Every structure is written in C-alpha cells, then in structure tokens.
C-alpha cells in the first residue's frame, strides 16, 4: 500500500487527477494551473489515480481496487474531493461548488451568483455581476476561491481588495465611482468642518457647477476648500464640470489664508502647535524691495565676518592638532567615527521598521 498524502496545498484528498490536456497527474486543478501554461477544465477530467493502491480508474467516490473513499465531500460534476468539512455544496445555478452551507445562501438568477441570506432583499441586482474580473486585482471572480464583497453599487470585488482600498483612503468604486459604503457619517463631519471654517469674504458668494458621482445629479454649489457639497443628496462625492463663475481677484492668497486657518485650528484642538508648526501672521507680511536689499547687505556683512572668524578658528585648531600629535594622540578620533557609524546604523534600522509598519 502506498501513501495517501497527495502533497496538495489546496485540498486534502486520496487521489490524483489525470489532466486530459497534458496527461499528467496533479493533486487538483489549481496545482495543475500553477505548474502549467494553460488552464485545466475540471469537467473534462475522466481519470483519477488512487494514492493508496496506485490504481488508475474512472472518476468515482471510492477506489474500485481497495475501496478507499477519495474524499468525505465528493462532487462528481466538479470532480471535487475534499476531506475537510467546509460546508461545501453544489449550486446548480452557479454550476460549481460553493462553501459556507447552502442554508446561508440563495442563488440570484439576475446576478447569477450565490448571495448571502442577509442581503437577499436589500442588494441591488446587476446582471452577471460576478462573471467579470475583480476591478482591483483582475482575477476572475465567479470561480475565485477568495471571499467576495458586494458594495451598494453591486460591482463585485474581492473582500481583501475592498479592505485594501479603504485602508488607502479609496472610497469610490473603481468601476462607477460611486461611494462603496454609506458615507453619511463622514459627510456630517465635513458639514461641521465647513461650518467652522468660513471662506474669505470675496469667496462667500462664489459658486461652482458639480456632478455628484452618487446620485448623478448636477448642482450649483458654494465653493469651499474642504469639499463641494451636492445640493441634491447632501454628499461630497462630487466633481467639478465647468461653466463656473469667474474667479475673484487674487484667489491664491485668500485660499492660502483659509487653509492656514484650518491647520491652525486643528493644531490647537490637538494640544497646540509644535515648534516647527507655529503660525505667525506677521511672517506673511509683504516685504518691500528696499527691505529685501537691506537684508541682503546685512547677510553679506555677516558672511564676511564669519569668514574672518572661521580663519581664526582654523589657525587655533591647527595649533592644537600639532600639540596633540606631539603628545601621541589620535585614538579619540577613531572612537568618534565608531559612534557615528553606530548612530547611522541605528537610524537606518528605525527607518526600515517604520516602512515595514506603514
């Protein structure tokens, strides 16, 4: 008797599949596809090999020679054998086996896929929604072994791809640009931010034309650096579409003042500005040409004075170095280099850790 271990990383079973396309033995269709340059059609497999007695035979539940069961779950339609209980079931509508228990899903004939019972009455039907590639990783969705996610726009994608998008601040569907989830809570935060940050006087009556990506309606809304609100649904998932009113005079300076005011308020809310983040209104005053020329002259004088002082210091340092060499010195310089190298090494490792954690 031989070993019943197939070394397959995807399923636990007691048989090999003989691929009709290349006449090779593999643990499963996925093992075949990972090693060959073509895809195995599972339904075309006609022969399997028992791992216990090595008998080649037609596809069946038990070995015709030794009687061993090839898998606790067996689907002869999909040529699927598995000893691990995953609550597998064969869906006639999908044409393949699914996991998770048939009692937890129902097949939507319009979407042409199995939908969770929890969203049976609330999901928006989209014809053949799973028979396409994931818009993020481009893997074919209908036969994917990964968990799928159905956003409110019904453009299906992998759940792990959906989570990755949110973690990177991407809240729009890659296909239709609608919001992936209910964003009403976030829109309320933007409403509060805008109410606490009035625009400069010349912008308070300035309006722009926007198209809402969620409700697909156009509106003429008030311009604000925080966001452009849709007047139909109240969301901020909008884009400007042109045909705006003429810009006020000197718009850049007034916008910079508003942005600085927002940053300053956030710093105060977080416990005050740091040394490098202090906001000084005086630093934004206009410098005249005469003041700039006077400043350049003063800098030139300081540089000249600094050069004389540096020359004097170099002379003193050379004298000290000569005395130090005569006394047999020089070891202290080696220690200094070693400390600098150690500091550089530590700084590099901290930077790598930061990148790995981010």
Coordinates of C-alpha atoms in Angstrom, one line a residue:
X1 CA 0.0 0.0 0.0
X2 CA 1.3 3.5 -0.8
X3 CA 1.0 6.8 1.0
X4 CA -2.4 8.6 0.9
X5 CA -0.7 12.0 1.1
X6 CA -1.1 14.0 -2.2
X7 CA 1.1 17.0 -1.2
X8 CA -1.7 19.2 -2.5
X9 CA -1.7 22.6 -0.7
X10 CA -5.4 23.3 -1.6
X11 CA -7.4 20.1 -0.8
X12 CA -7.0 17.0 1.4
X13 CA -7.9 14.0 -0.8
X14 CA -6.7 10.5 -1.5
X15 CA -6.4 10.6 -5.3
X16 CA -4.6 12.3 -8.1
X17 CA -6.3 13.8 -11.1
X18 CA -5.1 12.9 -14.6
X19 CA -5.2 16.0 -16.7
X20 CA -6.6 15.3 -20.2
X21 CA -4.8 18.2 -21.7
X22 CA -1.2 17.1 -20.9
X23 CA -1.8 13.6 -19.4
X24 CA 0.0 14.5 -16.1
X25 CA -1.0 13.6 -12.5
X26 CA -1.8 16.5 -10.2
X27 CA -3.4 16.8 -6.7
X28 CA -6.0 19.3 -8.1
X29 CA -6.8 21.6 -10.9
X30 CA -5.1 24.5 -9.0
X31 CA -1.9 22.6 -8.7
X32 CA -2.1 22.0 -12.4
X33 CA -2.7 25.6 -13.3
X34 CA 0.2 26.8 -11.1
X35 CA 2.7 24.5 -12.9
X36 CA 1.5 24.5 -16.5
X37 CA 1.0 27.3 -19.0
X38 CA -2.7 26.5 -19.5
X39 CA -5.9 26.0 -17.5
X40 CA -7.4 22.7 -16.6
X41 CA -11.1 22.3 -17.3
X42 CA -12.3 20.3 -14.3
X43 CA -15.3 18.8 -16.0
X44 CA -13.1 17.2 -18.7
X45 CA -11.2 15.1 -16.2
X46 CA -12.0 11.4 -16.8
X47 CA -9.4 9.5 -14.8
X48 CA -8.0 9.6 -11.3
X49 CA -5.3 7.6 -9.6
X50 CA -5.8 6.2 -6.1
X51 CA -3.0 7.3 -3.7
X52 CA -3.2 4.1 -1.7
X53 CA -3.1 1.3 -4.3
X54 CA -2.0 3.5 -7.3
X55 CA -4.8 2.2 -9.5
X56 CA -5.8 4.4 -12.4
X57 CA -9.6 4.4 -12.9
X58 CA -12.6 6.5 -13.9
X59 CA -13.9 9.3 -11.7
X60 CA -15.8 7.9 -8.8
X61 CA -16.3 8.2 -5.0
X62 CA -14.5 5.0 -3.9
X63 CA -11.5 3.2 -5.3
X64 CA -12.5 0.2 -7.4
X65 CA -9.5 -1.8 -6.2
X66 CA -9.0 -1.0 -2.4
X67 CA -12.4 0.6 -1.7
X68 CA -10.9 3.8 0.0
X69 CA -13.1 6.9 0.0
X70 CA -11.3 9.6 -2.0
X71 CA -12.9 12.5 0.0
X72 CA -15.6 13.0 2.6
X73 CA -17.1 15.6 0.3
X74 CA -17.4 14.4 -3.3
X75 CA -18.9 16.2 -6.2
X76 CA -18.6 14.1 -9.4
X77 CA -19.9 17.0 -11.5
X78 CA -17.0 19.3 -10.5
X79 CA -14.5 16.5 -9.9
X80 CA -14.1 17.8 -6.4
X81 CA -12.8 15.6 -3.5
X82 CA -12.1 17.0 0.0
X83 CA -11.7 15.5 3.5
X84 CA -12.0 18.9 5.2
X85 CA -15.5 20.0 6.2
X86 CA -16.1 23.5 4.8
X87 CA -19.9 23.1 4.5
X88 CA -19.5 22.6 0.8
X89 CA -22.5 22.4 -1.5
X90 CA -23.0 22.3 -5.3
X91 CA -25.0 25.2 -6.7
X92 CA -26.8 24.2 -9.9
X93 CA -27.3 27.9 -10.8
X94 CA -23.6 28.8 -10.5
X95 CA -22.6 25.5 -12.0
X96 CA -19.8 25.0 -9.3
X97 CA -19.4 24.0 -5.7
X98 CA -19.6 26.7 -3.0
X99 CA -18.6 26.7 0.7
X100 CA -20.3 28.1 3.7
X101 CA -23.5 26.0 3.8
X102 CA -26.4 26.0 1.4
X103 CA -28.8 27.2 4.2
X104 CA -26.8 30.5 4.4
X105 CA -27.1 31.5 0.7
X106 CA -29.6 31.7 -2.1
X107 CA -28.9 31.9 -5.9
X108 CA -29.9 35.2 -7.5
X109 CA -30.9 34.4 -11.1
X110 CA -30.2 38.0 -12.2
X111 CA -26.8 38.4 -10.6
X112 CA -26.1 34.8 -11.5
X113 CA -24.3 34.1 -8.2
X114 CA -25.0 32.9 -4.7
X115 CA -25.9 35.8 -2.4
X116 CA -25.9 35.8 1.4
X117 CA -29.3 35.5 3.0
X118 CA -28.7 38.7 5.0
X119 CA -28.7 40.9 1.9
X120 CA -31.3 38.9 -0.1
X121 CA -33.9 41.7 0.0
X122 CA -31.6 44.7 0.1
X123 CA -28.9 44.1 -2.5
X124 CA -29.2 45.8 -5.9
X125 CA -29.3 43.2 -8.8
X126 CA -26.8 43.6 -11.5
X127 CA -26.8 41.1 -14.4
X128 CA -23.9 38.5 -14.2
X129 CA -22.2 40.7 -11.7
X130 CA -19.6 38.0 -10.7
X131 CA -18.8 36.9 -14.2
X132 CA -16.1 39.5 -14.6
X133 CA -12.6 40.3 -13.3
X134 CA -12.0 41.9 -9.9
X135 CA -11.5 45.7 -10.7
X136 CA -8.6 45.8 -8.3
X137 CA -6.5 42.6 -8.8
X138 CA -8.1 41.5 -12.1
X139 CA -8.7 37.9 -11.0
X140 CA -11.8 36.2 -12.5
X141 CA -14.5 36.5 -9.7
X142 CA -17.0 33.7 -10.5
X143 CA -14.7 30.8 -9.9
X144 CA -12.4 32.6 -7.3
X145 CA -11.8 30.8 -4.0
X146 CA -11.5 34.2 -2.2
X147 CA -14.3 35.9 -0.3
X148 CA -16.3 38.3 -2.4
X149 CA -17.8 41.6 -1.3
X150 CA -20.9 43.3 -2.8
X151 CA -20.9 47.1 -2.3
X152 CA -24.0 49.2 -2.5
X153 CA -23.4 49.8 -6.2
X154 CA -23.3 46.0 -6.8
X155 CA -19.9 46.0 -8.6
X156 CA -18.5 42.8 -7.0
X157 CA -14.8 42.7 -5.9
X158 CA -12.7 40.6 -3.5
X159 CA -13.2 41.4 0.1
X160 CA -9.5 41.7 0.7
X161 CA -9.2 44.1 -2.2
X162 CA -12.1 46.2 -0.8
X163 CA -10.4 46.4 2.6
X164 CA -7.2 47.4 1.0
X165 CA -8.9 50.3 -0.9
X166 CA -10.4 51.6 2.3
X167 CA -7.1 51.4 4.1
X168 CA -5.5 53.5 1.4
X169 CA -8.3 56.1 1.5
X170 CA -10.1 55.0 -1.6
X171 CA -13.8 55.2 -1.0
X172 CA -15.1 55.1 -4.6
X173 CA -16.0 52.1 -6.7
X174 CA -13.2 51.6 -9.3
X175 CA -15.9 51.0 -12.0
X176 CA -18.6 53.6 -11.4
X177 CA -17.0 56.0 -8.9
X178 CA -20.0 55.7 -6.5
X179 CA -19.3 55.5 -2.8
X180 CA -18.5 52.0 -1.7
X181 CA -20.5 52.3 1.5
X182 CA -22.9 54.6 3.3
X183 CA -20.8 57.8 3.8
X184 CA -23.5 59.8 5.6
X185 CA -21.4 59.9 8.9
X186 CA -18.4 61.2 7.1
X187 CA -20.5 63.8 5.2
X188 CA -21.7 65.1 8.6
X189 CA -18.1 65.6 9.7
X190 CA -17.4 67.6 6.5
X191 CA -20.5 69.7 7.2
X192 CA -19.2 70.5 10.6
X193 CA -15.7 71.4 9.2
X194 CA -17.2 73.8 6.7
X195 CA -19.4 75.5 9.2
X196 CA -16.4 76.2 11.4
X197 CA -14.3 77.5 8.5
X198 CA -16.0 80.3 6.7
X199 CA -14.4 81.3 3.4
X200 CA -12.9 84.8 2.8
X201 CA -15.4 87.5 2.0
X202 CA -14.7 87.5 -1.7
X203 CA -15.4 83.8 -1.9
X204 CA -18.6 83.6 0.2
X205 CA -20.9 84.1 -2.8
X206 CA -18.7 82.2 -5.3
X207 CA -20.4 79.0 -6.7
X208 CA -19.3 76.2 -9.0
X209 CA -21.1 73.5 -11.0
X210 CA -20.6 70.0 -9.8
X211 CA -21.7 66.5 -10.8
X212 CA -22.5 64.1 -7.9
X213 CA -21.0 60.6 -8.5
X214 CA -23.6 59.0 -6.2
X215 CA -26.9 60.5 -7.3
X216 CA -25.7 61.5 -10.8
X217 CA -27.3 64.9 -10.4
X218 CA -25.8 68.3 -11.2
X219 CA -26.0 71.3 -8.9
X220 CA -24.6 74.8 -8.4
X221 CA -23.0 74.7 -5.0
X222 CA -20.9 77.1 -2.8
X223 CA -17.2 76.8 -3.3
X224 CA -15.1 75.6 -0.3
X225 CA -11.6 74.2 0.0
X226 CA -12.9 71.4 2.3
X227 CA -15.3 70.0 -0.2
X228 CA -18.0 70.7 -2.8
X229 CA -21.4 69.6 -1.5
X230 CA -24.1 68.1 -3.7
X231 CA -27.4 70.0 -3.1
X232 CA -29.5 67.0 -4.2
X233 CA -28.3 64.2 -1.9
X234 CA -26.0 66.2 0.5
X235 CA -22.9 64.1 -0.2
X236 CA -19.4 65.3 -1.1
X237 CA -18.6 62.6 -3.7
X238 CA -18.6 65.3 -6.4
X239 CA -16.5 66.6 -9.3
X240 CA -16.5 70.0 -11.0
X241 CA -17.9 70.0 -14.5
X242 CA -17.0 73.5 -15.7
X243 CA -19.2 76.5 -16.5
X244 CA -18.2 78.2 -13.2
X245 CA -18.5 81.9 -12.4
X246 CA -15.3 84.0 -12.9
X247 CA -12.8 83.6 -10.1
X248 CA -12.4 86.5 -7.7
X249 CA -9.3 88.7 -7.9
X250 CA -6.2 87.4 -6.2
X251 CA -7.7 84.0 -5.3
X252 CA -4.5 82.2 -4.3
X253 CA -3.6 84.4 -1.4
X254 CA -7.1 84.2 0.1
X255 CA -7.3 80.4 -0.3
X256 CA -3.9 80.1 1.5
X257 CA -5.2 82.1 4.4
X258 CA -8.2 79.8 4.7
X259 CA -6.1 76.6 4.6
X260 CA -3.7 78.1 7.2
X261 CA -6.7 78.9 9.4
X262 CA -7.9 75.3 9.2
X263 CA -4.5 73.8 10.0
X264 CA -4.1 76.2 12.9
X265 CA -7.5 75.2 14.4
X266 CA -6.6 71.5 14.1
X267 CA -3.3 72.1 15.8
X268 CA -5.0 73.9 18.7
X269 CA -7.5 71.1 19.0
X270 CA -4.7 68.6 19.3
X271 CA -3.0 70.5 22.1
X272 CA -1.2 73.4 20.4
X273 CA 1.3 73.8 17.6
X274 CA 4.8 72.4 17.8
X275 CA 7.9 74.4 17.5
X276 CA 8.1 73.8 13.7
X277 CA 4.3 74.4 13.2
X278 CA 3.8 77.7 14.9
X279 CA 1.7 80.1 12.9
X280 CA 2.8 83.7 12.9
X281 CA 0.6 86.1 11.0
X282 CA 3.5 88.6 10.9
X283 CA 5.6 86.2 8.9
X284 CA 3.2 86.6 6.0
X285 CA 3.5 90.4 5.7
X286 CA 4.7 91.7 2.4
X287 CA 8.5 92.6 2.2
X288 CA 9.3 95.7 0.2
X289 CA 12.2 95.8 -2.3
X290 CA 14.2 98.2 0.0
X291 CA 13.8 95.9 3.0
X292 CA 14.9 92.9 0.9
X293 CA 18.0 94.8 -0.4
X294 CA 18.9 95.9 3.2
X295 CA 18.5 92.3 4.4
X296 CA 20.9 91.0 1.6
X297 CA 23.5 93.6 2.5
X298 CA 23.4 92.6 6.2
X299 CA 23.7 88.9 5.3
X300 CA 26.8 89.7 3.1
X301 CA 28.4 91.5 6.1
X302 CA 27.7 88.6 8.4
X303 CA 29.2 86.2 5.9
X304 CA 32.3 88.3 5.6
X305 CA 32.7 88.5 9.4
X306 CA 32.0 84.8 9.7
X307 CA 34.8 84.0 7.2
X308 CA 37.3 86.0 9.3
X309 CA 36.2 84.3 12.4
X310 CA 36.4 80.9 10.7
X311 CA 40.0 81.6 9.6
X312 CA 41.0 82.5 13.2
X313 CA 39.4 79.3 14.5
X314 CA 41.2 77.2 11.9
X315 CA 44.6 78.6 13.0
X316 CA 43.8 77.8 16.6
X317 CA 42.7 74.3 15.7
X318 CA 45.9 73.6 13.6
X319 CA 48.0 74.6 16.7
X320 CA 46.0 72.3 19.0
X321 CA 46.3 69.4 16.5
X322 CA 50.1 69.8 16.3
X323 CA 50.4 69.8 20.1
X324 CA 48.1 66.7 20.2
X325 CA 50.1 64.8 17.6
X326 CA 53.3 65.6 19.5
X327 CA 51.8 64.1 22.6
X328 CA 50.9 60.8 20.8
X329 CA 47.2 61.5 20.4
X330 CA 44.8 60.2 17.7
X331 CA 42.8 57.4 19.4
X332 CA 39.9 59.7 20.3
X333 CA 39.2 60.4 16.6
X334 CA 38.7 56.7 16.0
X335 CA 36.1 56.4 18.8
X336 CA 34.2 59.3 17.3
X337 CA 33.9 57.6 13.9
X338 CA 32.7 54.4 15.5
X339 CA 30.0 56.2 17.4
X340 CA 28.8 58.0 14.2
X341 CA 28.7 54.7 12.4
X342 CA 26.6 53.1 15.2
X343 CA 24.2 56.1 15.2
X344 CA 23.9 55.8 11.4
X345 CA 23.2 52.1 11.6
X346 CA 20.5 52.6 14.3
X347 CA 18.8 55.3 12.4
X348 CA 18.7 53.1 9.3
X349 CA 17.1 50.3 11.2
X350 CA 14.4 52.5 12.7
X351 CA 13.6 53.9 9.2
X352 CA 13.2 50.3 7.8
X353 CA 11.0 49.3 10.7
X354 CA 8.8 52.4 10.1
X355 CA 8.5 51.5 6.4
X356 CA 7.6 47.9 7.3
X357 CA 5.0 49.0 9.8
X358 CA 3.4 51.6 7.4

